[in-house]
C-alpha angles and dihedrals in degrees: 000000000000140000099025117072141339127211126177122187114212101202092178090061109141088228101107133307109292101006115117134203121219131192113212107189102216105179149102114288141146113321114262131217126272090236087048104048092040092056084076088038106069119119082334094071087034094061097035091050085056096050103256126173117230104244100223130213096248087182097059119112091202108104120201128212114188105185114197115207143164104246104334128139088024098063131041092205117074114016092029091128088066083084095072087070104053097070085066103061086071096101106037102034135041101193135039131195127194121203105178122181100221106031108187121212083233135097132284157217103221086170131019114282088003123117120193129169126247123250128259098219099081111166103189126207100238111235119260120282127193102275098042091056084047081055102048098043080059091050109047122083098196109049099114088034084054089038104048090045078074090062088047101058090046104053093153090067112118126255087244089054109050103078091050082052093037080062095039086061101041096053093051090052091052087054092053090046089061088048097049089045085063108038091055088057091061101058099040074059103045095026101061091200104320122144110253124207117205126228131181119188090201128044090225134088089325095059087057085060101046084047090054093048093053092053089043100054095029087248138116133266128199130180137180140228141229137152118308087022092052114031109065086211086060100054156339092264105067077080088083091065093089092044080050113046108062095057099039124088100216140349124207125213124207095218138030095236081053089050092044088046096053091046080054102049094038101032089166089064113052105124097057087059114099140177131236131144130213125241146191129242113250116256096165141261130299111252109174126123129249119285129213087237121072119227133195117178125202118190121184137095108286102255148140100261090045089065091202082162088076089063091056091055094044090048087057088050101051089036095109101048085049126122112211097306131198113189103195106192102204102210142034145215125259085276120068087191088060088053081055097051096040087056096052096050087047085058080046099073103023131083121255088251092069121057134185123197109195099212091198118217110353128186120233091259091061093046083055093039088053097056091047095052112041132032117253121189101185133023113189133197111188097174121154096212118021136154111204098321115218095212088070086047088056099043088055096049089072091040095259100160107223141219105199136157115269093249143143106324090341094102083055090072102026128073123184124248085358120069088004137298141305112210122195128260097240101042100044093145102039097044092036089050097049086051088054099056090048102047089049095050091045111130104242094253088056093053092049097058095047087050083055094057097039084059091053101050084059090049095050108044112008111040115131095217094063103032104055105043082064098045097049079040087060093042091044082051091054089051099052 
């Protein structure tokens, strides 16, 4: 077969013994034959077009997690972190799916600090025609309901402009729909009668169509939240969460003011609303001693939200109470050529005595590399929007002590004057640059005890192998 769906088993995952890991591409390629896309159809499209339920095999032990995402397990840039949970499904589960929404022809981390190379079989679902968007229109039973909850998370739209984003919407949702219409012909195909749970990582589009799927296959369907999937402030698509809600078991949050702000936004759901944070695997602590040289790391994408343009300032401002200083940003934009720029205009304003060296994009292994190989006194997050960052998680986690914003999830993991320091949102140079001075001028004992802590907080709150076994345990829970 060719044109419709891929799926690749890695029986030497990892995972567990015996448990295997399949990729199912689910995204728009050329468009295949009709010989080629009805030899999946079969009885398959014919029950699902009438509306027929899969019978599932409710005696089977086999349990099946099938995990939508936007681009993991087919790039090794972005999600990448998605990987320290994985090696938590083991006891629960025996089998994993992955639906991502943007698949890449590229290689991948389907496990952190794994590589393994993509297969070769890929089976693509062939993008919507006409007359499958016609179909699926006729199909689907909450296309105004999805539509209208648009409308209803942005209540300050103007009269004028609420039919042009009433269509927006619907046809959005009709698009899903088509989506959701093959890819559950996939896994009738791949899953023989096993009983699927749905998870979404984002509480966005994704999330619809783990919610479809559920009701589809009689199943559940879970998500999680984070930050622009969860904040409406942060994005569009928090606009999904009342065509979400109502159809999905349980959603996670990854922060309690996430979780606060959701029970807020969907008060007649409250109940359905969780937390459970993310965490990072342990890859020890940092031992080395004190340089002469003082060094701050920053690691995130350059972008807007991130403000690495405040550090510069603070920089500036602290410039004359620093010791030597060497500021190492650990990722990039999409050019290479702006990181460039952005270094240079940093040289510009800074005296020769503090350097800054911009890494570009970095995968997750050389974030962790880095830590393990070179001292760092001060990681800093200036973000002006952030759920639980898992950045901070990982800095922690080596006892690098942070100065961050006090944001989103970020004064959950942060307390100040004991496992490092929250700055406030307005006064991100003034109050940065005061921390750097006195972070740079710290007698060695202080600093190891503020290390120490730093190392606690992860331990007790952020550590991947505690985290993630309760989590797939309350998910495992929601499936029984």
């Amino acid at each position: 077969m060719h044109g419709l769906c891929s799926t690749a088993k890695m029986g030497s995952s990892p995972l567990s013994p015996g448990c295997s890991v399949s990729l199912i591409w689910c995204f728009d390629g050329q468009t295949s034959s009709r010989d080629e896309v009805s030899q999946v159809r079969g009885a398959a499209t014919t029950r699902f077009e009438t509306g027929e339920r899969m019978t599932l095999d409710q005696s089977n032990a086999g349990r099946v997690l099938v995990i939508l995402t936007n681009e993991y397990p087919t790039v090794e840039i972005g999600e990448s972190f998605i990987g320290n949970e994985l090696r938590y499904i083991s006891e629960p589960w025996d089998e994993v799916f992955f639906i991502p929404r943007f698949p890449r022809e590229a290689r991948f981390d389907v496990l952190a600090g794994t590589t393994v190379q993509l297969p070769t079989r890929t089976l693509r679902v062939p993008p919507p025609s006409r007359a499958d968007l016609v179909n699926a229109a006729a199909r689907m039973a909450l296309t105004s309901t999805a539509a209208r909850s648009v409308l209803r998370a942005r209540p300050q739209l103007p009269a004028s402009s609420r039919g042009p984003v009433l269509l927006s919407a619907a046809k959005k949702v009709v698009a899903l729909e088509d989506r959701v219409h093959k890819a559950g012909l996939l896994l009738r195909h791949e899953l023989a009668g096993k009983r699927p749970t749905f998870y979404s990582y984002w509480f966005h589009s994704s999330a619809y169509v783990a919610r479809r799927l559920a009701e589809e296959f009689g199943s559940e369907a879970v998500c999680r939240a984070h930050r622009y999937d969860l904040y409406p402030s942060a994005s569009w698509d928090s606009a999904w969460h009342h065509a979400c809600i109502g159809g999905l078991s349980a959603v996670f949050a990854c922060s309690r003011n996430g979780q606060k702000s959701l029970r807020e936004e969907l008060p007649g759901y409250s109940d359905k609303i969780h937390l459970s944070y993310l965490g990072t695997e342990d890859h020890g602590i940092q031992s080395f001693h004190r340089l002469d040289e003082f060094r701050l790391v920053t690691c995130s994408r350059r972008a807007a939200v991130k403000r690495l343009d405040r550090v510069i300032d603070a920089l500036r401002l602290a410039a004359p109470h620093l010791p030597p200083t060497r500021w190492i940003h650990l990722g990039g934009s999409a050019s290479a050529r702006d990181d460039r720029l952005f270094e240079e205009q940093a040289r510009r304003v800074l005296p020769p005595h503090v350097r800054i060296e911009v890494k570009g994009v970095v995968r997750n292994a050389e974030v962790v590399s880095h830590y393990q190989r070179e001292r760092v006194d001060l990681f800093v997050n200036v973000s002006d929007s952030e759920g639980v960052p898992v950045s901070i998680m990982e800095a922690l986690s080596f006892g690098i002590p942070v100065a961050a914003t006090a944001v989103g999830g970020t004064p959950e993991m942060i307390r100040h004057g004991e496992n490092g320091y929250l700055l406030p949102l307005e006064d991100v140079p003034g109050s940065l640059s005061r921390v750097l001075t006195a972070m740079a001028n710290r007698d060695e004992a202080n600093v190891a005890s503020l290390r120490d802590r730093a190392r606690k907080s992860w331990e007790n709150g952020f550590c991947a192998s505690v985290n993630y076994p309760k989590f797939f345990e309350r998910v495992a829970t929601l499936a029984t």
